[in-house]
Amino acid sequence: MKNQSVKKNIDWICIIIYSALVIMGWLNIYSSSLSSIEDTYQKQLIFILLTIPLIFIILAVDGKFYEKYASVIYIIGLLSLAGLFVFGKTIKGQTNWYSFGSFGIQPSEFVKTATSLAIAKYLSDSQINLKDTNRQIQVLCILGLPILLIVPHDPGSALIYCMILIVLYREGLPAWYIWTGFIAILLFVFTLIFEPVYVILFALLTTIIVYFKSRLADRNIVASSILFVLMSGFVLSVDYVFDNVFKQHHRDRFNILLGKTVDLKGIGYNTNQSEIAIGSGGWFGKGFLEGTQTKGGFVPEQHTDYIFTTVGEEWGFIGSLVVVGLFVTLILRIIYLAERQKTKFSRVYGYCTAGILFIHFFVNIAMVIGIFPTIGVPLPFFSYGGSGLWGFTILLFIFLKMDANKVNEW
C-alpha cells in the first residue's frame, strides 16, 4: 500500500521540471563540448542514465529511514570531508576530490544532503527552542562543522551552506544572526572600496541613528558602544584578511568585480568572455549549435561553471528566461510542498532543499553575468559532472519521497 501511495502521490510537477532541466543541461553540455577534444557530453549522458536507478532506490527506501539514520549519514559525510586532507586529489588547485582511476567523486556535493538531514533531525525534536542560546550553539555547530572542513579546499562550496541560516531563521533563530552576516558582508565590501576611516565613520553614524531610532526602553548605550567597537575592529581587520588569508586568485576576482583592476586577458578573461557570449545572443539566440563563442571555445569551463553562457548565446534572452523560470518554479514548488508537510523533519528538510538549490542557481548566474565573484559554484542539473548531478538529485528526491509519504504520517 505504501509503494502504491508513493507512486500516486509523488509530485509530478517537480519531476517534470527536474527532467526538463537535466535534458536542457545535457543539450548545452553537448553544444559546448563540440569545440573540445574531451567527450564530456558522452560522460554526462552516462551520469544521467545512472541517475535513473538512483532515483528508484531513493523512492524505494522507506521515508522514515532518512530521519532515523540522519545522524549516521551526517557523520559519514563529515568523515568523507575529513578524508580529503589525507586521500584527496588536487584538481585545478582544489583538493576536493577522491580519485578512482579516471573517475572522481566530490564529497561536498553529497554532504549538502547529509547536513540538511542532520539539521532537520535536530530541529524536529519537540523540545528544541532556537531562542535558547545553548540550542543556537548546538545547531550552528552542526552547520559549521562541514563548512570548516570544506573551506580549506573549496571556499565557494562552503558559502552554499550559509543559506541554511535562512531556514534556521524560519524555525526561530533570532534575526540578529542574519543581520550580523549581512552587515559583515557590507562592511567587508565597503572597506575594499573605501578607506577604513570612512567606513568606521559610516558605522558610527549608523550606530547613532539606530540608537536614537530605537524605543526609549530599548536604548542601551553600553551595548551600542560595544557594537561600534566590534564593527570598527572588523573593518580594521579586513585588509589583513584580504591580503594574508585570501589567495591571490580570490583577491584578483574581487578587485575585478569592484572595478579596481581591469584584466581582460588574465583573471578576468572568463567573466569577460561569458558576458560577450550572453550579450551576443540577443532576444532569441543564434540557434542550437550556432553559438560562435561556444563553438570557438572562447569561454573556459563552459561545460561546467559557465554553462549558462551557452544558454544565453544560443537560446537568447527568451531561452534564458525559460531556464530561469523553470528554476524559480521548481524552488517555489518545493517551498509550497514543504509548508504542506505533516512533520517538522520533512518541512525543515524541504526548506533546506529549496535554499540550497536557490543559492546555487542565484550565485552561478550572477557569477556568469559578472555581478558576483567567480567562486566555482555549479548550476544545478546543468553543469557537467556526476557528483553535482547525483548530489542535487539525491537532495531533491529524498524530499519528494518524504512528500509522497506524508499520507502515511500522523
Tab-separated table of C-alpha atoms in Angstrom:
chain	number	residue	atom	x	y	z
A	1	MET	CA	0.000	0.000	0.000
A	2	LYS	CA	2.832	2.383	0.817
A	3	ASN	CA	4.509	1.837	-2.571
A	4	GLN	CA	1.200	2.485	-4.287
A	5	SER	CA	0.692	5.688	-2.293
A	6	VAL	CA	4.166	6.881	-3.227
A	7	LYS	CA	3.520	6.321	-6.941
A	8	LYS	CA	0.159	8.034	-6.671
A	9	ASN	CA	1.206	10.957	-4.506
A	10	ILE	CA	4.665	11.804	-5.782
A	11	ASP	CA	4.818	15.359	-7.084
A	12	TRP	CA	4.998	15.020	-10.844
A	13	ILE	CA	5.349	18.774	-11.338
A	14	CYS	CA	8.779	18.674	-9.667
A	15	ILE	CA	9.768	15.562	-11.609
A	16	ILE	CA	8.776	17.112	-14.948
A	17	ILE	CA	10.720	20.310	-14.201
A	18	TYR	CA	13.692	18.266	-12.979
A	19	SER	CA	13.648	16.184	-16.169
A	20	ALA	CA	13.386	19.293	-18.353
A	21	LEU	CA	16.359	20.923	-16.633
A	22	VAL	CA	18.501	17.778	-16.915
A	23	ILE	CA	17.711	17.388	-20.629
A	24	MET	CA	18.346	21.078	-21.318
A	25	GLY	CA	21.567	20.843	-19.366
A	26	TRP	CA	22.781	17.903	-21.437
A	27	LEU	CA	21.931	19.680	-24.711
A	28	ASN	CA	24.011	22.664	-23.645
A	29	ILE	CA	26.888	20.442	-22.500
A	30	TYR	CA	26.723	18.728	-25.903
A	31	SER	CA	26.912	22.088	-27.660
A	32	SER	CA	29.756	23.427	-25.527
A	33	SER	CA	31.715	20.164	-25.873
A	34	LEU	CA	31.911	20.202	-29.663
A	35	SER	CA	34.857	22.603	-29.557
A	36	SER	CA	36.715	20.337	-27.124
A	37	ILE	CA	38.571	17.083	-27.667
A	38	GLU	CA	37.013	15.746	-24.461
A	39	ASP	CA	33.896	13.571	-24.707
A	40	THR	CA	32.151	15.371	-21.830
A	41	TYR	CA	28.675	15.086	-23.332
A	42	GLN	CA	29.057	11.299	-23.563
A	43	LYS	CA	30.198	11.068	-19.948
A	44	GLN	CA	27.346	13.330	-18.835
A	45	LEU	CA	24.859	11.101	-20.641
A	46	ILE	CA	26.201	8.146	-18.651
A	47	PHE	CA	25.837	10.160	-15.434
A	48	ILE	CA	22.240	10.992	-16.388
A	49	LEU	CA	21.378	7.359	-17.147
A	50	LEU	CA	22.845	6.320	-13.794
A	51	THR	CA	20.512	8.738	-12.007
A	52	ILE	CA	17.527	6.607	-13.064
A	53	PRO	CA	18.337	3.612	-10.815
A	54	LEU	CA	19.498	6.078	-8.167
A	55	ILE	CA	16.050	7.725	-8.150
A	56	PHE	CA	14.286	4.368	-7.917
A	57	ILE	CA	16.474	3.391	-4.954
A	58	ILE	CA	15.722	6.670	-3.143
A	59	LEU	CA	11.979	6.269	-3.702
A	60	ALA	CA	12.034	2.578	-2.746
A	61	VAL	CA	13.629	3.232	0.658
A	62	ASP	CA	11.159	3.804	3.478
A	63	GLY	CA	10.761	7.512	4.186
A	64	LYS	CA	11.456	7.033	7.881
A	65	PHE	CA	14.934	5.706	7.025
A	66	TYR	CA	16.209	9.212	6.239
A	67	GLU	CA	15.004	10.547	9.568
A	68	LYS	CA	16.121	7.542	11.621
A	69	TYR	CA	19.645	7.476	10.203
A	70	ALA	CA	20.118	11.218	9.608
A	71	SER	CA	22.849	11.440	12.259
A	72	VAL	CA	24.714	8.440	10.837
A	73	ILE	CA	24.549	9.892	7.304
A	74	TYR	CA	25.835	13.219	8.644
A	75	ILE	CA	28.810	11.589	10.423
A	76	ILE	CA	29.699	9.616	7.283
A	77	GLY	CA	29.559	12.904	5.362
A	78	LEU	CA	31.939	14.598	7.799
A	79	LEU	CA	34.354	11.666	7.601
A	80	SER	CA	34.317	11.863	3.804
A	81	LEU	CA	35.300	15.538	4.013
A	82	ALA	CA	37.997	14.904	6.621
A	83	GLY	CA	39.440	12.129	4.454
A	84	LEU	CA	40.224	14.669	1.722
A	85	PHE	CA	43.092	16.017	3.846
A	86	VAL	CA	44.791	12.610	3.505
A	87	PHE	CA	43.425	10.931	0.386
A	88	GLY	CA	42.097	13.863	-1.652
A	89	LYS	CA	43.245	14.559	-5.191
A	90	THR	CA	44.134	18.107	-6.209
A	91	ILE	CA	42.407	19.270	-9.386
A	92	LYS	CA	42.888	22.873	-10.577
A	93	GLY	CA	44.286	23.913	-7.213
A	94	GLN	CA	41.463	22.416	-5.133
A	95	THR	CA	41.819	19.208	-3.125
A	96	ASN	CA	38.149	18.292	-3.005
A	97	TRP	CA	38.049	15.045	-4.977
A	98	TYR	CA	38.518	11.327	-4.397
A	99	SER	CA	40.034	9.747	-7.467
A	100	PHE	CA	39.240	6.192	-8.601
A	101	GLY	CA	41.199	5.859	-11.816
A	102	SER	CA	39.560	8.124	-14.384
A	103	PHE	CA	36.519	8.545	-12.152
A	104	GLY	CA	36.249	11.141	-9.373
A	105	ILE	CA	33.829	11.844	-6.537
A	106	GLN	CA	33.387	15.245	-4.888
A	107	PRO	CA	32.011	14.554	-1.379
A	108	SER	CA	30.973	18.152	-0.676
A	109	GLU	CA	28.146	17.726	-3.225
A	110	PHE	CA	26.636	14.922	-1.134
A	111	VAL	CA	27.312	16.430	2.295
A	112	LYS	CA	24.763	19.159	1.499
A	113	THR	CA	22.084	16.478	1.757
A	114	ALA	CA	23.677	14.981	4.869
A	115	THR	CA	23.816	18.370	6.598
A	116	SER	CA	20.211	19.153	5.639
A	117	LEU	CA	19.079	15.828	7.103
A	118	ALA	CA	21.043	16.464	10.317
A	119	ILE	CA	19.607	19.971	10.717
A	120	ALA	CA	16.079	18.655	10.089
A	121	LYS	CA	16.607	15.813	12.554
A	122	TYR	CA	17.872	18.164	15.271
A	123	LEU	CA	15.068	20.689	14.832
A	124	SER	CA	12.353	18.017	14.686
A	125	ASP	CA	12.826	17.377	18.400
A	126	SER	CA	9.772	18.925	20.102
A	127	GLN	CA	11.992	20.216	22.924
A	128	ILE	CA	14.142	22.339	20.613
A	129	ASN	CA	13.702	26.090	21.001
A	130	LEU	CA	16.105	28.204	18.971
A	131	LYS	CA	15.557	31.143	21.304
A	132	ASP	CA	17.731	29.192	23.755
A	133	THR	CA	21.423	30.145	23.417
A	134	ASN	CA	22.624	26.575	24.017
A	135	ARG	CA	20.373	25.285	21.245
A	136	GLN	CA	21.672	28.000	18.925
A	137	ILE	CA	25.259	26.936	19.589
A	138	GLN	CA	24.423	23.269	19.000
A	139	VAL	CA	22.613	23.786	15.698
A	140	LEU	CA	25.306	26.189	14.464
A	141	CYS	CA	27.922	23.551	15.271
A	142	ILE	CA	26.023	21.055	13.103
A	143	LEU	CA	26.072	23.601	10.289
A	144	GLY	CA	29.604	24.834	10.966
A	145	LEU	CA	31.497	21.520	11.008
A	146	PRO	CA	31.123	20.769	7.274
A	147	ILE	CA	31.915	24.416	6.499
A	148	LEU	CA	35.183	24.226	8.452
A	149	LEU	CA	36.152	21.032	6.629
A	150	ILE	CA	35.287	22.431	3.177
A	151	VAL	CA	36.755	25.959	3.433
A	152	PRO	CA	40.424	24.869	3.077
A	153	HIS	CA	39.606	23.035	-0.156
A	154	ASP	CA	36.715	24.934	-1.709
A	155	PRO	CA	35.573	28.245	-0.129
A	156	GLY	CA	32.900	28.676	-2.821
A	157	SER	CA	31.105	25.466	-1.853
A	158	ALA	CA	31.318	26.422	1.830
A	159	LEU	CA	29.338	29.583	1.056
A	160	ILE	CA	26.395	27.442	-0.063
A	161	TYR	CA	25.879	26.049	3.446
A	162	CYS	CA	25.318	29.552	4.838
A	163	MET	CA	21.948	29.584	3.051
A	164	ILE	CA	20.696	27.153	5.695
A	165	LEU	CA	20.832	30.074	8.153
A	166	ILE	CA	17.674	31.371	6.449
A	167	VAL	CA	15.992	28.039	7.197
A	168	LEU	CA	17.094	28.283	10.834
A	169	TYR	CA	15.657	31.814	10.972
A	170	ARG	CA	12.376	30.400	9.624
A	171	GLU	CA	12.429	27.916	12.520
A	172	GLY	CA	13.091	30.515	15.232
A	173	LEU	CA	16.750	31.542	15.094
A	174	PRO	CA	17.000	35.193	16.233
A	175	ALA	CA	17.156	37.674	13.362
A	176	TRP	CA	20.371	39.257	14.616
A	177	TYR	CA	22.336	36.314	13.208
A	178	ILE	CA	21.145	37.187	9.717
A	179	TRP	CA	21.700	40.898	10.246
A	180	THR	CA	25.196	40.270	11.597
A	181	GLY	CA	26.123	38.337	8.474
A	182	PHE	CA	24.614	40.960	6.180
A	183	ILE	CA	26.368	43.845	7.966
A	184	ALA	CA	29.689	41.952	7.962
A	185	ILE	CA	29.475	41.440	4.184
A	186	LEU	CA	28.529	45.091	3.691
A	187	LEU	CA	31.414	46.370	5.817
A	188	PHE	CA	33.829	43.989	4.116
A	189	VAL	CA	32.910	45.212	0.626
A	190	PHE	CA	32.847	48.882	1.678
A	191	THR	CA	36.328	48.545	3.199
A	192	LEU	CA	37.665	47.137	-0.068
A	193	ILE	CA	36.240	50.137	-1.939
A	194	PHE	CA	36.807	52.997	0.533
A	195	GLU	CA	39.409	53.894	3.133
A	196	PRO	CA	38.785	52.188	6.501
A	197	VAL	CA	38.394	55.515	8.308
A	198	TYR	CA	35.388	56.421	6.140
A	199	VAL	CA	33.785	53.030	6.726
A	200	ILE	CA	34.276	53.416	10.501
A	201	LEU	CA	32.637	56.854	10.348
A	202	PHE	CA	29.755	55.269	8.426
A	203	ALA	CA	29.466	52.580	11.126
A	204	LEU	CA	29.452	55.257	13.847
A	205	LEU	CA	26.732	57.247	12.082
A	206	THR	CA	24.649	54.092	11.593
A	207	THR	CA	25.028	53.147	15.268
A	208	ILE	CA	23.917	56.614	16.395
A	209	ILE	CA	20.880	56.585	14.082
A	210	VAL	CA	19.828	53.100	15.239
A	211	TYR	CA	20.279	54.153	18.878
A	212	PHE	CA	18.033	57.192	18.622
A	213	LYS	CA	15.508	55.454	16.354
A	214	SER	CA	15.045	52.677	18.923
A	215	ARG	CA	12.336	52.869	21.544
A	216	LEU	CA	13.430	54.622	24.716
A	217	ALA	CA	13.098	51.390	26.701
A	218	ASP	CA	15.370	49.542	24.234
A	219	ARG	CA	18.198	52.077	24.259
A	220	ASN	CA	21.421	50.770	25.747
A	221	ILE	CA	24.473	52.988	25.403
A	222	VAL	CA	26.820	50.220	26.553
A	223	ALA	CA	25.512	47.682	24.009
A	224	SER	CA	25.636	50.304	21.234
A	225	SER	CA	29.222	51.195	22.150
A	226	ILE	CA	30.282	47.547	22.143
A	227	LEU	CA	28.620	47.063	18.751
A	228	PHE	CA	30.507	50.047	17.320
A	229	VAL	CA	33.831	48.791	18.715
A	230	LEU	CA	33.231	45.343	17.190
A	231	MET	CA	32.367	46.846	13.792
A	232	SER	CA	35.448	49.064	13.904
A	233	GLY	CA	37.658	46.116	14.781
A	234	PHE	CA	36.154	44.106	11.934
A	235	VAL	CA	36.768	46.958	9.459
A	236	LEU	CA	40.404	47.307	10.569
A	237	SER	CA	40.940	43.550	10.090
A	238	VAL	CA	39.605	43.437	6.527
A	239	ASP	CA	42.838	44.495	4.813
A	240	TYR	CA	44.856	41.927	6.751
A	241	VAL	CA	42.398	39.131	5.969
A	242	PHE	CA	42.183	40.152	2.322
A	243	ASP	CA	45.976	40.305	1.891
A	244	ASN	CA	47.016	37.327	4.009
A	245	VAL	CA	44.103	34.884	4.211
A	246	PHE	CA	42.602	35.176	0.735
A	247	LYS	CA	44.517	33.503	-2.069
A	248	GLN	CA	45.804	35.626	-4.941
A	249	HIS	CA	43.123	34.476	-7.403
A	250	HIS	CA	40.419	35.340	-4.840
A	251	ARG	CA	41.881	38.842	-4.429
A	252	ASP	CA	42.065	39.270	-8.191
A	253	ARG	CA	38.436	38.286	-8.664
A	254	PHE	CA	37.239	40.753	-6.031
A	255	ASN	CA	39.377	43.542	-7.489
A	256	ILE	CA	37.972	42.920	-10.971
A	257	LEU	CA	34.389	42.785	-9.696
A	258	LEU	CA	34.836	46.058	-7.794
A	259	GLY	CA	36.452	47.732	-10.805
A	260	LYS	CA	39.819	48.194	-9.079
A	261	THR	CA	41.587	46.065	-11.696
A	262	VAL	CA	40.972	45.503	-15.393
A	263	ASP	CA	42.476	42.249	-16.623
A	264	LEU	CA	40.531	41.036	-19.637
A	265	LYS	CA	43.284	38.657	-20.732
A	266	GLY	CA	44.094	37.196	-17.325
A	267	ILE	CA	41.921	36.530	-14.286
A	268	GLY	CA	39.004	38.495	-15.777
A	269	TYR	CA	39.049	36.601	-19.066
A	270	ASN	CA	36.344	34.088	-18.171
A	271	THR	CA	33.845	36.684	-16.995
A	272	ASN	CA	34.531	38.991	-19.929
A	273	GLN	CA	34.050	36.205	-22.478
A	274	SER	CA	30.893	34.964	-20.763
A	275	GLU	CA	29.402	38.463	-20.880
A	276	ILE	CA	30.259	38.706	-24.575
A	277	ALA	CA	28.685	35.309	-25.263
A	278	ILE	CA	25.463	36.067	-23.384
A	279	GLY	CA	25.192	39.566	-24.851
A	280	SER	CA	25.666	38.278	-28.402
A	281	GLY	CA	22.623	36.003	-28.089
A	282	GLY	CA	20.157	38.865	-28.318
A	283	TRP	CA	16.476	38.131	-27.817
A	284	PHE	CA	16.183	34.743	-29.495
A	285	GLY	CA	19.763	33.475	-29.619
A	286	LYS	CA	21.906	32.284	-32.521
A	287	GLY	CA	20.365	28.824	-32.548
A	288	PHE	CA	21.343	25.421	-31.200
A	289	LEU	CA	24.979	24.593	-32.092
A	290	GLU	CA	25.321	28.000	-33.782
A	291	GLY	CA	27.000	29.961	-30.997
A	292	THR	CA	30.275	31.410	-32.274
A	293	GLN	CA	31.726	31.977	-28.798
A	294	THR	CA	30.670	28.474	-27.777
A	295	LYS	CA	31.926	26.730	-30.923
A	296	GLY	CA	35.152	28.723	-30.782
A	297	GLY	CA	35.848	27.609	-27.223
A	298	PHE	CA	36.413	31.187	-26.060
A	299	VAL	CA	34.795	30.656	-22.644
A	300	PRO	CA	36.878	28.345	-20.410
A	301	GLU	CA	34.972	25.825	-18.265
A	302	GLN	CA	31.888	26.477	-20.387
A	303	HIS	CA	30.519	22.976	-19.815
A	304	THR	CA	30.795	23.314	-16.023
A	305	ASP	CA	30.515	26.571	-14.060
A	306	TYR	CA	29.918	28.712	-17.175
A	307	ILE	CA	27.302	26.517	-18.842
A	308	PHE	CA	24.720	29.322	-18.684
A	309	THR	CA	26.758	31.264	-21.289
A	310	THR	CA	25.756	28.631	-23.850
A	311	VAL	CA	22.107	29.177	-22.918
A	312	GLY	CA	22.466	32.932	-23.320
A	313	GLU	CA	24.294	32.775	-26.655
A	314	GLU	CA	22.346	30.020	-28.405
A	315	TRP	CA	18.921	30.409	-26.807
A	316	GLY	CA	18.982	34.167	-26.241
A	317	PHE	CA	17.119	36.204	-23.641
A	318	ILE	CA	13.885	34.276	-24.168
A	319	GLY	CA	15.587	30.914	-23.707
A	320	SER	CA	17.451	32.166	-20.659
A	321	LEU	CA	14.165	33.420	-19.235
A	322	VAL	CA	12.648	29.956	-19.716
A	323	VAL	CA	15.532	28.320	-17.835
A	324	VAL	CA	15.324	30.877	-15.014
A	325	GLY	CA	11.553	30.404	-14.913
A	326	LEU	CA	11.928	26.627	-14.549
A	327	PHE	CA	14.353	27.019	-11.661
A	328	VAL	CA	12.153	29.571	-9.910
A	329	THR	CA	9.063	27.400	-10.389
A	330	LEU	CA	10.868	24.333	-9.011
A	331	ILE	CA	12.111	26.224	-5.948
A	332	LEU	CA	8.709	27.787	-5.242
A	333	ARG	CA	7.057	24.390	-5.696
A	334	ILE	CA	9.408	22.837	-3.132
A	335	ILE	CA	8.634	25.629	-0.678
A	336	TYR	CA	4.894	25.076	-1.247
A	337	LEU	CA	5.298	21.342	-0.642
A	338	ALA	CA	7.422	21.983	2.449
A	339	GLU	CA	4.620	24.007	4.004
A	340	ARG	CA	2.215	21.090	3.496
A	341	GLN	CA	4.341	18.561	5.378
A	342	LYS	CA	2.857	16.909	8.450
A	343	THR	CA	6.188	16.532	10.261
A	344	LYS	CA	8.704	19.183	11.200
A	345	PHE	CA	11.522	16.969	9.933
A	346	SER	CA	10.109	16.904	6.403
A	347	ARG	CA	9.294	20.610	6.439
A	348	VAL	CA	12.757	21.689	7.549
A	349	TYR	CA	14.428	19.364	5.065
A	350	GLY	CA	12.215	20.740	2.297
A	351	TYR	CA	13.254	24.284	3.108
A	352	CYS	CA	16.921	23.245	3.148
A	353	THR	CA	16.443	21.692	-0.300
A	354	ALA	CA	14.863	24.860	-1.686
A	355	GLY	CA	17.532	27.064	-0.092
A	356	ILE	CA	20.472	25.063	-1.452
A	357	LEU	CA	19.033	24.943	-4.972
A	358	PHE	CA	18.289	28.678	-4.851
A	359	ILE	CA	21.747	29.785	-3.719
A	360	HIS	CA	23.407	27.601	-6.371
A	361	PHE	CA	21.112	28.917	-9.090
A	362	PHE	CA	21.425	32.559	-7.997
A	363	VAL	CA	25.200	32.632	-7.418
A	364	ASN	CA	26.039	30.744	-10.608
A	365	ILE	CA	24.044	33.036	-12.883
A	366	ALA	CA	25.204	36.150	-11.000
A	367	MET	CA	28.790	34.928	-11.413
A	368	VAL	CA	28.377	34.317	-15.136
A	369	ILE	CA	26.902	37.761	-15.861
A	370	GLY	CA	29.643	39.476	-13.838
A	371	ILE	CA	27.828	40.744	-10.730
A	372	PHE	CA	29.365	38.180	-8.368
A	373	PRO	CA	32.955	36.924	-7.991
A	374	THR	CA	33.863	33.682	-9.740
A	375	ILE	CA	33.812	31.054	-6.976
A	376	GLY	CA	33.192	27.798	-8.825
A	377	VAL	CA	29.542	27.120	-7.973
A	378	PRO	CA	27.820	24.805	-10.490
A	379	LEU	CA	24.351	25.355	-11.925
A	380	PRO	CA	22.107	22.524	-10.618
A	381	PHE	CA	21.219	19.833	-13.199
A	382	PHE	CA	23.016	21.844	-15.919
A	383	SER	CA	26.723	21.889	-15.141
A	384	TYR	CA	28.827	18.919	-16.207
A	385	GLY	CA	29.755	16.397	-13.525
A	386	GLY	CA	28.440	13.241	-11.959
A	387	SER	CA	28.919	14.338	-8.337
A	388	GLY	CA	26.932	17.522	-8.838
A	389	LEU	CA	24.109	15.859	-10.763
A	390	TRP	CA	23.803	12.967	-8.316
A	391	GLY	CA	24.142	15.225	-5.285
A	392	PHE	CA	21.300	17.505	-6.404
A	393	THR	CA	19.209	14.525	-7.488
A	394	ILE	CA	19.576	12.845	-4.087
A	395	LEU	CA	18.801	16.133	-2.317
A	396	LEU	CA	15.607	16.658	-4.323
A	397	PHE	CA	14.250	13.126	-4.484
A	398	ILE	CA	14.661	12.415	-0.784
A	399	PHE	CA	12.299	15.326	-0.215
A	400	LEU	CA	9.909	14.117	-2.923
A	401	LYS	CA	9.874	10.738	-1.179
A	402	MET	CA	9.010	12.440	2.121
A	403	ASP	CA	6.277	14.456	0.429
A	404	ALA	CA	4.785	11.390	-1.269
A	405	ASN	CA	4.866	9.537	2.038
A	406	LYS	CA	3.058	12.232	4.017
A	407	VAL	CA	-0.239	10.395	3.511
A	408	ASN	CA	1.158	7.766	5.880
A	409	GLU	CA	2.244	10.305	8.504
A	410	TRP	CA	0.213	11.028	11.604
